[in-house]
Coordinates of C-alpha atoms and ligand atoms in Angstrom, one line a residue:
Chain A
M547 CA 134.3 0.8 211.3
T548 CA 136.4 -1.9 212.9
I549 CA 139.9 -1.5 214.4
V550 CA 141.3 -3.6 211.6
T551 CA 140.0 -1.5 208.8
E552 CA 141.1 1.7 210.7
L553 CA 144.6 0.2 211.0
T554 CA 144.7 -0.9 207.3
D555 CA 143.5 2.5 206.3
S556 CA 146.2 4.2 208.4
L557 CA 148.9 2.0 206.9
I558 CA 147.7 2.9 203.4
I559 CA 148.1 6.6 204.4
A560 CA 151.5 6.0 206.0
K561 CA 152.7 4.3 202.9
K562 CA 151.4 7.1 200.7
E563 CA 153.3 9.6 203.0
F564 CA 156.6 7.7 202.5
K565 CA 156.1 7.4 198.8
I566 CA 155.6 11.2 198.5
L567 CA 158.5 11.9 200.9
S568 CA 160.8 9.7 198.8
R569 CA 160.0 12.0 195.8
K570 CA 160.7 15.2 197.6
K571 CA 164.4 15.0 197.1
A572 CA 164.8 18.6 198.1
L573 CA 163.3 17.8 201.4
L574 CA 164.7 14.4 201.9
I575 CA 168.4 15.4 201.8
P576 CA 168.3 18.2 204.4
L577 CA 166.0 16.1 206.5
I578 CA 168.7 13.5 207.0
L579 CA 171.8 15.8 206.5
F580 CA 170.7 18.8 208.5
P581 CA 171.2 17.4 211.9
I582 CA 174.5 15.7 210.9
I583 CA 175.8 19.0 209.5
M584 CA 174.7 20.7 212.7
I585 CA 176.6 18.3 214.9
V586 CA 179.7 18.4 212.7
F587 CA 179.5 22.2 212.4
F588 CA 178.9 22.9 216.0
G589 CA 180.9 20.0 217.2
Y590 CA 184.1 20.9 215.4
G591 CA 183.5 24.6 215.1
M592 CA 182.4 25.3 218.6
G593 CA 183.7 22.5 220.7
G594 CA 184.6 18.9 220.8
T595 CA 188.3 19.8 220.7
V596 CA 190.3 22.8 221.5
K597 CA 193.2 23.9 219.3
E598 CA 196.0 26.0 220.6
A599 CA 194.0 27.6 223.3
P600 CA 196.1 30.2 225.1
I601 CA 196.6 29.3 228.7
L602 CA 198.8 30.8 231.3
I603 CA 200.6 28.8 234.0
I604 CA 201.7 30.7 237.0
N605 CA 204.3 28.4 238.5
D606 CA 205.5 29.5 241.9
D607 CA 207.1 26.2 242.5
T608 CA 210.6 25.2 241.4
G609 CA 210.6 21.5 242.0
R610 CA 210.7 18.6 239.5
A611 CA 207.0 17.6 239.8
S612 CA 205.8 21.0 238.6
S613 CA 208.1 21.2 235.6
S614 CA 207.0 17.8 234.4
L615 CA 203.3 18.9 234.8
V616 CA 204.0 22.0 232.9
Q617 CA 205.7 20.1 230.1
E618 CA 202.9 17.6 229.8
I619 CA 200.3 20.4 229.5
G620 CA 202.4 22.1 226.8
S621 CA 202.8 19.1 224.7
Y622 CA 199.3 17.6 224.9
T623 CA 198.0 16.9 221.5
A624 CA 194.3 16.8 220.7
K625 CA 192.9 13.5 219.4
Y626 CA 191.4 15.1 216.3
D627 CA 194.4 16.5 214.5
G628 CA 198.1 17.2 214.9
S629 CA 198.1 20.6 216.6
P630 CA 198.6 20.9 220.3
M631 CA 195.6 21.6 222.4
F632 CA 197.2 24.5 224.3
S633 CA 199.6 27.2 223.7
V634 CA 201.2 27.8 227.0
T635 CA 202.7 30.9 228.5
Y636 CA 204.6 30.7 231.7
T637 CA 205.1 33.2 234.5
K638 CA 205.4 33.4 238.2
D639 CA 204.5 35.7 241.1
M640 CA 201.2 36.8 239.7
S641 CA 198.2 37.4 241.9
Q642 CA 194.9 35.7 241.2
S643 CA 193.1 39.0 240.6
E644 CA 195.8 40.0 238.0
A645 CA 195.3 36.6 236.3
E646 CA 191.6 37.2 236.2
S647 CA 192.0 40.5 234.6
K648 CA 194.0 38.9 231.8
I649 CA 191.2 36.4 231.2
D650 CA 188.8 39.3 231.2
A651 CA 190.9 40.9 228.6
G652 CA 190.7 37.8 226.5
M653 CA 194.4 37.1 226.6
Y654 CA 194.0 33.6 228.1
K655 CA 191.3 31.0 228.1
G656 CA 192.6 29.5 231.3
V657 CA 195.1 30.2 234.1
L658 CA 196.5 27.4 236.2
I659 CA 198.1 28.5 239.5
I660 CA 200.7 26.2 240.9
P661 CA 201.5 27.0 244.5
P662 CA 205.1 27.1 245.8
D663 CA 204.7 23.9 247.8
Y664 CA 203.4 21.8 244.9
S665 CA 206.4 19.6 244.3
D666 CA 206.9 19.0 248.0
N667 CA 203.3 18.0 248.4
V668 CA 203.4 15.7 245.5
A669 CA 206.5 14.0 246.8
K670 CA 204.8 13.5 250.2
N671 CA 201.6 12.5 248.5
E672 CA 199.6 15.0 250.5
N673 CA 196.2 16.4 249.6
M674 CA 196.2 19.8 248.0
T675 CA 194.1 22.2 245.9
L676 CA 195.1 23.9 242.8
T677 CA 193.2 26.9 241.4
L678 CA 192.2 26.9 237.8
L679 CA 190.6 30.0 236.3
T680 CA 188.8 29.7 233.1
D681 CA 187.0 31.9 230.7
S682 CA 183.6 30.7 231.4
S683 CA 182.1 32.9 228.7
D684 CA 183.5 30.4 226.3
V685 CA 181.8 27.3 227.7
T686 CA 183.3 25.0 225.2
T687 CA 186.9 25.7 225.6
S688 CA 186.7 26.1 229.4
S689 CA 184.9 22.8 229.7
V690 CA 187.6 21.1 227.7
I691 CA 190.4 22.8 229.7
I692 CA 188.8 21.8 233.0
N693 CA 188.2 18.3 231.9
F694 CA 191.7 17.9 230.7
M695 CA 193.3 19.4 233.8
R696 CA 191.2 17.1 236.0
Q697 CA 192.5 14.0 234.2
L698 CA 196.0 15.2 234.2
L699 CA 196.1 16.1 237.9
A700 CA 194.4 12.9 238.9
K701 CA 197.5 11.1 237.5
A702 CA 199.9 13.4 239.3
G703 CA 198.6 12.8 242.8
S704 CA 195.8 13.5 245.2
I705 CA 195.1 16.9 243.9
T706 CA 191.7 18.7 244.0
L707 CA 191.0 21.3 241.4
N708 CA 189.4 24.4 242.6
V709 CA 187.6 25.9 239.6
P710 CA 185.7 29.1 240.3
N711 CA 182.8 29.4 237.9
I712 CA 182.6 25.7 237.3
Y713 CA 180.6 24.7 234.3
G714 CA 180.9 21.0 234.1
N715 CA 183.2 18.2 233.1
L716 CA 181.8 17.2 229.8
E717 CA 183.2 17.5 226.4
Y718 CA 181.0 19.8 224.4
L719 CA 180.0 17.1 221.9
D720 CA 178.7 14.8 224.6
F721 CA 176.6 17.7 225.7
L722 CA 175.5 18.7 222.2
I723 CA 174.5 15.4 220.6
P724 CA 171.5 14.4 222.8
G725 CA 170.2 17.9 222.6
V726 CA 170.5 18.0 218.8
I727 CA 168.7 14.7 218.5
A728 CA 165.8 16.0 220.6
L729 CA 165.8 19.3 218.7
T730 CA 165.9 17.4 215.4
V731 CA 163.0 15.2 216.3
F732 CA 161.0 18.1 217.5
M733 CA 161.6 20.4 214.6
G734 CA 161.2 17.5 212.2
S735 CA 158.0 16.2 213.5
V736 CA 156.3 19.6 213.8
A737 CA 157.4 20.8 210.5
T738 CA 156.9 17.7 208.4
T739 CA 153.5 17.0 209.9
G740 CA 152.2 20.5 209.7
S741 CA 153.6 21.3 206.3
A742 CA 152.3 18.1 204.8
I743 CA 148.8 18.8 206.1
A744 CA 149.0 22.5 205.0
G745 CA 150.2 21.3 201.6
E746 CA 147.3 18.8 201.3
K747 CA 144.9 21.6 202.1
E748 CA 146.4 23.7 199.4
D749 CA 146.2 20.8 196.9
G750 CA 142.7 19.9 198.0
T751 CA 143.8 16.3 198.6
L752 CA 143.0 16.5 202.3
V753 CA 139.3 17.3 201.7
R754 CA 139.3 14.6 199.1
M755 CA 140.7 12.2 201.6
L756 CA 138.1 13.1 204.2
M757 CA 135.3 12.4 201.6
T758 CA 136.3 8.8 201.4
P759 CA 135.1 6.2 203.9
V760 CA 138.4 6.5 205.8
S761 CA 137.9 7.9 209.2
K762 CA 139.6 11.1 210.5
R763 CA 141.2 8.9 213.1
S764 CA 142.8 6.7 210.5
V765 CA 144.1 9.8 208.6
I766 CA 145.8 11.0 211.8
L767 CA 147.0 7.6 212.8
G768 CA 148.5 7.1 209.4
K769 CA 150.4 10.3 209.6
T770 CA 151.5 9.5 213.1
I771 CA 152.9 6.1 212.2
Y772 CA 154.8 7.7 209.3
Q773 CA 156.3 10.3 211.6
L774 CA 157.3 7.8 214.3
I775 CA 159.2 5.7 211.7
L776 CA 160.7 8.8 210.1
Q777 CA 161.8 10.5 213.3
L778 CA 163.2 7.4 215.0
G779 CA 165.0 6.6 211.8
R780 CA 166.6 10.1 211.8
A781 CA 167.6 9.7 215.4
V782 CA 169.3 6.4 214.7
I783 CA 171.1 7.9 211.7
L784 CA 172.2 10.8 213.9
I785 CA 173.5 8.6 216.7
L786 CA 175.4 6.4 214.3
A787 CA 176.8 9.4 212.5
A788 CA 177.9 10.9 215.8
Y789 CA 179.5 7.5 216.7
F790 CA 181.4 7.0 213.5
L791 CA 182.3 10.6 212.7
L792 CA 182.9 12.0 216.2
G793 CA 183.5 9.0 218.4
F794 CA 180.4 9.8 220.5
N795 CA 179.6 7.1 223.0
M796 CA 176.1 6.1 224.0
N797 CA 176.1 5.3 227.7
G798 CA 172.5 4.6 228.3
S799 CA 169.6 2.3 227.2
W800 CA 168.5 2.5 223.6
L801 CA 165.1 1.4 224.7
L802 CA 164.7 4.3 227.0
V803 CA 166.0 6.7 224.4
S804 CA 163.4 5.3 222.0
L805 CA 160.7 5.7 224.6
V806 CA 161.5 9.4 225.1
L807 CA 161.6 10.0 221.4
V808 CA 158.4 8.2 220.7
I809 CA 156.5 10.2 223.3
F810 CA 158.2 13.4 222.2
T811 CA 157.4 12.7 218.5
L812 CA 153.7 12.2 219.4
G813 CA 153.8 15.6 221.0
G814 CA 155.5 17.1 217.9
V815 CA 152.9 15.5 215.6
G816 CA 150.1 16.8 217.7
M817 CA 151.6 20.2 217.7
G818 CA 152.1 20.1 213.9
I819 CA 148.4 19.2 213.5
V820 CA 147.3 21.9 215.8
M821 CA 149.4 24.4 213.9
S822 CA 148.2 23.2 210.5
T823 CA 144.6 23.8 211.5
M824 CA 145.4 27.5 212.0
V825 CA 146.6 28.0 208.5
E826 CA 145.4 27.5 205.0
D827 CA 148.6 27.0 203.1
M828 CA 152.2 26.0 203.3
E829 CA 153.6 29.5 203.3
S830 CA 151.7 30.6 206.3
F831 CA 152.5 27.4 208.0
F832 CA 156.2 28.0 207.7
Q833 CA 155.9 31.5 209.1
L834 CA 154.0 30.1 212.1
N835 CA 156.5 27.3 212.4
M836 CA 159.4 29.7 212.6
L837 CA 157.7 31.5 215.4
V838 CA 157.3 28.3 217.4
T839 CA 160.5 26.4 216.8
M840 CA 163.1 29.2 216.6
P841 CA 162.8 30.3 220.2
A842 CA 162.7 26.7 221.3
M843 CA 166.0 26.2 219.6
F844 CA 167.8 29.0 221.3
V845 CA 166.1 29.1 224.7
T846 CA 166.1 25.5 225.7
G847 CA 169.8 24.8 226.1
V848 CA 170.6 22.7 223.1
F849 CA 173.8 24.6 222.5
F850 CA 174.6 25.8 226.0
P851 CA 173.7 24.6 229.5
L852 CA 170.7 26.2 231.1
S853 CA 172.8 26.9 234.2
S854 CA 174.7 29.5 232.2
V855 CA 171.7 31.6 231.1
P856 CA 169.9 34.4 232.9
D857 CA 167.0 33.5 235.1
W858 CA 164.3 34.9 232.9
M859 CA 165.5 32.7 230.0
R860 CA 165.6 29.7 232.2
Y861 CA 162.0 30.3 233.3
I862 CA 160.9 30.4 229.6
A863 CA 162.9 27.2 229.0
Y864 CA 161.0 25.5 231.8
C865 CA 157.8 26.2 230.0
L866 CA 158.9 24.5 226.8
P867 CA 158.6 20.7 226.4
L868 CA 161.8 20.6 224.4
T869 CA 163.7 21.4 227.6
Y870 CA 162.5 18.2 229.2
A871 CA 163.2 16.1 226.2
I872 CA 166.8 17.4 226.1
D873 CA 167.2 16.8 229.8
A874 CA 165.9 13.3 229.4
M875 CA 168.1 12.6 226.5
R876 CA 171.2 13.9 228.3
T877 CA 170.4 12.0 231.4
I878 CA 170.1 8.8 229.5
M879 CA 172.7 9.1 226.8
I880 CA 175.5 10.7 228.8
K881 CA 174.9 9.9 232.4
G882 CA 173.6 6.5 231.6
Q883 CA 170.7 6.8 234.0
G884 CA 167.6 4.7 234.1
L885 CA 163.9 5.3 234.1
N886 CA 163.8 6.8 237.6
A887 CA 166.0 9.6 236.7
V888 CA 163.9 10.7 233.8
S889 CA 160.4 9.9 235.1
T890 CA 159.5 13.6 235.7
D891 CA 160.7 14.5 232.2
L892 CA 158.6 11.6 230.8
I893 CA 155.5 12.7 232.7
I894 CA 155.8 16.2 231.4
L895 CA 156.4 15.0 227.8
S896 CA 153.5 12.6 228.0
L897 CA 151.3 15.5 229.2
F898 CA 152.5 17.5 226.2
A899 CA 151.7 14.7 223.8
I900 CA 148.3 14.1 225.3
I901 CA 147.3 17.8 225.2
T902 CA 148.6 18.5 221.7
F903 CA 147.2 15.3 220.3
T904 CA 143.8 15.8 221.9
A905 CA 143.7 19.3 220.6
G906 CA 144.9 18.3 217.2
V907 CA 142.3 15.5 216.7
H908 CA 139.6 17.9 218.0
L909 CA 140.6 20.7 215.6
F910 CA 141.3 18.5 212.7
R911 CA 137.6 18.4 211.9
R912 CA 135.9 16.9 208.9
E913 CA 135.6 20.5 207.8
A914 CA 139.4 20.8 207.6
Chain B
M944 CA 110.0 7.7 190.2
E945 CA 112.1 6.6 193.2
P946 CA 114.0 9.3 195.0
I947 CA 117.6 8.4 195.8
I948 CA 118.3 11.7 197.5
E949 CA 115.8 13.5 199.7
V950 CA 116.6 17.0 200.9
R951 CA 114.1 18.6 203.3
N952 CA 114.4 22.2 204.5
L953 CA 118.2 22.2 204.4
V954 CA 119.9 25.2 206.0
K955 CA 123.7 25.6 206.1
R956 CA 125.2 28.6 207.9
F957 CA 128.9 29.5 208.2
H958 CA 130.4 31.7 210.8
S959 CA 133.5 33.3 209.4
R960 CA 135.3 36.3 211.0
G961 CA 132.4 37.2 213.1
R962 CA 130.0 37.3 210.1
E963 CA 127.2 34.8 209.6
I964 CA 126.7 33.6 206.1
T965 CA 123.6 31.5 205.2
A966 CA 125.0 29.6 202.2
V967 CA 122.0 27.3 201.8
N968 CA 118.7 28.7 203.0
D969 CA 115.8 26.3 203.4
V970 CA 116.2 24.1 200.4
S971 CA 114.0 21.0 199.7
F972 CA 114.2 18.7 196.6
D973 CA 114.5 15.1 195.5
V974 CA 116.9 13.5 193.1
F975 CA 115.6 10.4 191.4
K976 CA 117.4 7.2 190.9
G977 CA 119.1 7.0 187.6
E978 CA 118.7 10.6 186.5
I979 CA 121.2 13.3 185.5
F980 CA 120.4 16.2 187.8
G981 CA 122.0 19.6 187.0
M982 CA 122.5 22.5 189.4
I983 CA 123.1 26.0 188.0
G984 CA 123.3 29.4 189.7
P985 CA 125.5 32.4 190.0
N986 CA 128.8 32.3 192.0
G987 CA 128.1 31.9 195.7
A988 CA 124.6 30.6 195.2
G989 CA 125.3 27.7 197.5
K990 CA 125.8 24.8 195.0
S991 CA 129.1 23.5 196.4
T992 CA 127.9 23.9 199.9
T993 CA 124.8 21.8 199.1
F994 CA 127.1 19.2 197.6
S995 CA 129.3 19.2 200.7
V996 CA 126.3 18.4 202.9
L997 CA 125.0 15.8 200.5
T998 CA 128.4 14.1 200.4
T999 CA 128.6 14.1 204.2
L1000 CA 131.6 16.5 204.4
L1001 CA 129.6 19.2 206.2
K1002 CA 126.8 18.7 208.7
P1003 CA 123.5 20.5 208.0
T1004 CA 122.7 23.4 210.3
K1005 CA 119.0 22.6 210.0
G1006 CA 116.8 20.2 208.0
S1007 CA 117.3 16.6 207.0
V1008 CA 119.1 15.0 204.1
K1009 CA 118.9 11.3 203.1
V1010 CA 121.1 9.8 200.5
A1011 CA 120.1 6.3 199.4
G1012 CA 117.9 6.1 202.4
F1013 CA 120.7 7.0 204.9
D1014 CA 120.8 10.0 207.1
V1015 CA 123.8 12.2 206.3
E1016 CA 124.4 13.0 209.9
K1017 CA 124.0 9.7 211.5
E1018 CA 124.8 7.2 208.8
D1019 CA 127.6 9.0 206.9
D1020 CA 129.7 5.8 207.0
R1021 CA 127.0 4.0 205.0
I1022 CA 126.8 6.8 202.4
R1023 CA 130.5 7.4 201.7
P1024 CA 131.3 4.1 200.1
I1025 CA 128.4 4.4 197.5
I1026 CA 129.1 7.9 196.3
G1027 CA 131.8 9.2 194.0
I1028 CA 133.0 12.8 194.2
V1029 CA 134.7 15.1 191.8
P1030 CA 135.3 18.2 193.9
Q1031 CA 135.2 21.7 192.4
K1032 CA 138.8 22.2 193.5
L1033 CA 141.2 19.7 191.9
S1034 CA 142.6 17.2 194.4
L1035 CA 145.3 15.0 193.1
Y1036 CA 148.6 14.3 194.7
P1037 CA 151.1 16.0 192.4
L1038 CA 154.0 13.7 193.5
L1039 CA 152.1 10.5 192.8
T1040 CA 151.6 9.2 189.3
A1041 CA 148.2 9.0 187.7
R1042 CA 148.1 5.3 188.4
E1043 CA 149.2 5.8 192.0
N1044 CA 146.5 8.4 192.6
L1045 CA 143.9 6.0 191.3
E1046 CA 145.3 3.1 193.4
L1047 CA 145.3 5.3 196.5
M1048 CA 141.6 6.0 195.9
G1049 CA 140.9 2.3 195.3
N1050 CA 142.7 1.4 198.5
L1051 CA 140.9 4.0 200.6
Y1052 CA 137.6 2.6 199.2
N1053 CA 138.8 -0.9 200.0
V1054 CA 138.5 -2.2 196.4
P1055 CA 140.0 -5.6 196.0
K1056 CA 143.4 -5.4 194.3
K1057 CA 142.6 -7.4 191.2
I1058 CA 139.4 -5.7 190.4
M1059 CA 141.0 -2.3 191.1
E1060 CA 143.8 -2.9 188.6
E1061 CA 141.4 -4.0 186.0
R1062 CA 139.2 -0.9 186.4
I1063 CA 142.3 1.4 186.5
D1064 CA 143.5 0.0 183.2
Y1065 CA 140.1 0.2 181.7
Y1066 CA 139.4 3.8 182.8
L1067 CA 142.8 5.1 181.9
K1068 CA 142.3 3.8 178.4
L1069 CA 138.8 5.1 178.3
V1070 CA 139.9 8.7 178.9
G1071 CA 143.1 8.4 176.8
L1072 CA 145.6 8.6 179.7
E1073 CA 147.1 5.2 179.4
A1074 CA 150.3 6.6 178.0
S1075 CA 150.6 9.0 180.9
A1076 CA 149.7 6.5 183.6
D1077 CA 153.2 6.5 185.2
R1078 CA 153.8 10.3 185.1
F1079 CA 153.4 12.5 188.1
T1080 CA 150.2 14.4 188.0
G1081 CA 151.9 17.6 189.0
G1082 CA 153.0 17.9 185.3
F1083 CA 149.5 17.2 183.9
S1084 CA 147.5 19.8 181.9
G1085 CA 144.2 20.9 183.3
G1086 CA 142.3 18.6 181.0
M1087 CA 144.4 15.6 181.9
K1088 CA 143.9 16.3 185.6
Q1089 CA 140.2 16.7 185.2
R1090 CA 139.9 13.4 183.2
L1091 CA 141.9 11.7 186.0
S1092 CA 139.7 13.3 188.7
V1093 CA 136.6 12.0 187.1
I1094 CA 137.8 8.4 186.7
S1095 CA 139.3 8.4 190.2
A1096 CA 135.7 8.9 191.5
V1097 CA 134.4 5.7 189.9
I1098 CA 137.2 3.3 190.9
H1099 CA 134.9 2.0 193.7
D1100 CA 131.9 1.7 191.3
P1101 CA 129.6 4.1 193.2
E1102 CA 125.9 4.3 192.7
I1103 CA 125.7 8.1 192.9
L1104 CA 128.2 10.6 191.3
F1105 CA 128.7 14.1 192.5
W1106 CA 130.6 16.3 190.0
D1107 CA 131.1 19.9 191.0
E1108 CA 131.9 22.0 187.9
P1109 CA 133.5 19.1 186.0
S1110 CA 134.0 21.1 182.8
T1111 CA 135.1 24.5 184.1
G1112 CA 138.2 25.8 182.4
L1113 CA 138.4 22.9 179.9
D1114 CA 138.8 22.9 176.1
P1115 CA 135.9 21.7 174.0
Q1116 CA 137.5 18.3 173.3
T1117 CA 137.9 17.6 177.0
R1118 CA 134.5 18.8 177.7
N1119 CA 133.2 16.4 175.1
V1120 CA 135.0 13.6 176.9
I1121 CA 133.4 14.6 180.2
W1122 CA 129.9 14.6 178.6
K1123 CA 130.5 11.2 177.1
L1124 CA 131.5 9.9 180.5
A1125 CA 128.4 11.4 182.0
K1126 CA 126.2 9.7 179.5
K1127 CA 128.1 6.4 179.8
F1128 CA 128.0 6.3 183.6
N1129 CA 124.3 7.3 183.6
G1130 CA 123.7 4.5 181.0
E1131 CA 125.2 2.1 183.5
G1132 CA 122.4 3.1 186.0
K1133 CA 124.4 5.6 188.1
T1134 CA 122.7 8.7 189.3
L1135 CA 124.7 11.9 188.4
I1136 CA 124.4 15.2 190.1
F1137 CA 126.5 18.0 188.8
T1138 CA 126.9 21.7 188.8
T1139 CA 127.9 23.8 185.9
H1140 CA 128.2 27.4 184.6
Y1141 CA 127.7 26.2 181.0
M1142 CA 124.1 26.5 180.1
E1143 CA 124.2 24.4 177.0
E1144 CA 125.9 21.6 179.0
A1145 CA 123.0 21.6 181.5
D1146 CA 120.5 21.7 178.6
N1147 CA 122.1 18.8 176.7
L1148 CA 122.8 16.5 179.6
C1149 CA 120.2 17.0 182.3
D1150 CA 117.0 15.2 182.9
R1151 CA 116.2 18.0 185.3
V1152 CA 117.9 21.3 186.2
A1153 CA 117.7 23.1 189.5
V1154 CA 118.4 26.9 189.6
M1155 CA 120.0 28.2 192.8
D1156 CA 120.3 31.8 193.8
L1157 CA 121.4 33.3 197.1
G1158 CA 121.1 30.0 199.0
K1159 CA 117.5 29.3 197.7
M1160 CA 116.4 26.9 195.0
V1161 CA 114.4 29.1 192.8
A1162 CA 113.4 26.6 190.1
L1163 CA 113.5 22.9 189.4
D1164 CA 112.2 21.2 186.3
D1165 CA 113.3 19.6 183.1
P1166 CA 115.0 22.0 180.7
E1167 CA 112.2 22.0 178.1
R1168 CA 109.6 22.9 180.7
L1169 CA 111.8 25.6 182.2
K1170 CA 112.1 27.2 178.8
E1171 CA 108.4 26.9 178.1
N1172 CA 107.3 28.3 181.5
T1173 CA 109.5 31.3 181.2
G1174 CA 109.0 31.9 177.5
S1175 CA 112.7 31.5 176.8
T1176 CA 114.5 30.0 173.8
N1177 CA 117.5 28.7 175.7
L1178 CA 118.6 28.0 179.3
E1179 CA 120.7 31.1 179.4
E1180 CA 117.5 33.1 179.3
V1181 CA 115.9 30.9 181.9
F1182 CA 119.0 31.6 184.1
V1183 CA 118.7 35.3 183.7
H1184 CA 114.9 35.1 184.2
F1185 CA 115.4 33.5 187.7
T1186 CA 118.5 35.2 188.9
G1187 CA 118.5 38.6 187.3
A1188 CA 121.2 40.4 185.4
E1189 CA 123.1 41.8 188.3
V1190 CA 126.5 40.5 189.3
R1191 CA 126.6 38.7 192.6
D1192 CA 129.2 39.2 195.3
Ligands
ATP1022 N1 133.8 27.1 204.7 C1 133.2 28.3 204.5 N2 133.2 29.3 205.4 C2 132.6 30.4 205.3 N3 131.8 30.7 204.2 C3 131.7 29.8 203.2 C4 132.4 28.5 203.3 N4 132.1 27.8 202.2 C5 131.3 28.6 201.4 N5 131.0 29.8 202.0 C6 130.2 30.9 201.5 O1 128.9 30.3 201.2 C7 128.4 30.9 200.1 C8 128.1 29.8 199.1 O2 129.3 29.2 198.6 P1 129.3 28.0 197.6 O3 130.7 27.6 197.4 O4 128.4 27.0 198.0 O5 128.8 28.6 196.2 P2 128.7 28.0 194.8 O6 127.3 28.1 194.3 O7 129.4 26.7 194.7 O8 129.6 29.1 194.0 P3 130.6 28.9 192.7 O9 129.8 28.9 191.5 O10 131.4 30.1 192.7 O11 131.4 27.7 192.9 C9 129.4 31.9 199.6 O12 129.0 33.2 200.0 C10 130.7 31.4 200.2 O13 131.5 32.6 200.5
MG1023 MG1 131.0 25.9 193.8

């Protein structure tokens, strides 16, 4: 059995997988659309922009600078549609603790406190610090408010923003998209690999395949080639959709993103193979799949930052490979960092791929 | 006569849920080149398991098996290309057409494209599936699927054919087609080993019949002699003679 025949065999198998996939219309559509829907749904529904968020401005200053600041905040219009981003209420002489209690009560998403000497300081161009309180239970809105205030105050003068409970200065979508891509690739590679094998077990075609001269290695290689093409294709579609639909900008290297996704897909394929060896049919595979991918989806910080979850949850997240894939994707795609910044993630993901793949090949016996 | 398959003291055990099952228990026999060799026996007798070992899908627990002079454990890659298998469980891709299923098999056996297409057209016609060649097999009747299974096992022109219950659950017409194919392939010099639960099928087709029961081979001879030696008028009686009247688990 030469390498050339093994490769030819695996390409025959990869081609067969694509042909069958192209006929599973009911699978094909969600496979492509699901992540896009997820981004649009979460992106618009939960974040990305903020519409008429109630904020309170405690203005203890009477000068011109503060009133122009206040006006600018009130009239700011979100880039997605016509409604103003904030609905502003004004007051003065309110203590910080009283303001906090109003946020606790859910009356405001944010409170900006302008001190009495604001206009004077702006005029003298002196350094100063404003306090911005936000409802950090609503990570999306508070992050948008913080982000917006930062930009606005940077224009007004040398003003530092003191944000108790700081979460970050990202827009939610920027945060969401790399995570959704990693999640999509993970769920996709595990589920399509595993269910295809489980289905072939059910149909008897797997055993039939293993009776041919084709080696077990070629069968696995063929399925892997197919998955790599499929998952990378989905990631590209997702990034393009995010770019055209939501104005998402990719800051980092495509090559590096591909590298992360290739390694992670290998891990996912290995995992799918391992899981498929534990079941005899599709139905049981999907039950098992639920058990494995659902927690990963909610624990690993696709939808919220790990810094905002309780310790125990964070420790679980650190045990899941998806966490490192998400971290690597964010580091590359948003922060625009290079190989050094993601080397630890890559090492962990490679280990994951090696372990699951070795186990998968081992378990995927002739007797499968 | 020249043996093409030599089975010596074959034992196959399974470990399943903490239980040990001896599916094949010290079986020895030869299959001769060019013969039609039938295997009969109650459910669970070990027929399919024997097939799996002979077709290199399962490794023997003990004993030695040679197919066309090659050892099933060490030289399975020499055996696979020269055998054609129709498994007991149907195994077609439901979302591929009949032709695509055949092409996949041809490709996996590395049959040159031109020869493959010729054979596919020829065999599709032979079993009356030419009109359904481009339909998904998921929508085929049981008989159509089985006809397709049988021809998909000869696309690479194997020397030895293994058919595990090729006619179970089929109507008389389809069974007739299968019998004709058996005789045709055998006439071309191929050795055919098959299992069946239809005694008259074994009687009509086989040069020799092996009776298996509880993992043992309890009889092996040509059908006429089997009947003679047991004082039976048909193979059904031979079967009961060797395996008893009780239902097996
Ligand atoms: N993979 C396996 N794991 C555990 N036990 C098995 C396995 N395959 C077969 N057996 C057991 O081995 C015994 C022989 O089974 P086998 O399928 O060879 O019988 P058979 O003669 O082909 O029966 P049938 O006529 O019903 O097809 C049975 O008891 C069966 O339960
Ligand atoms: Mg059987």
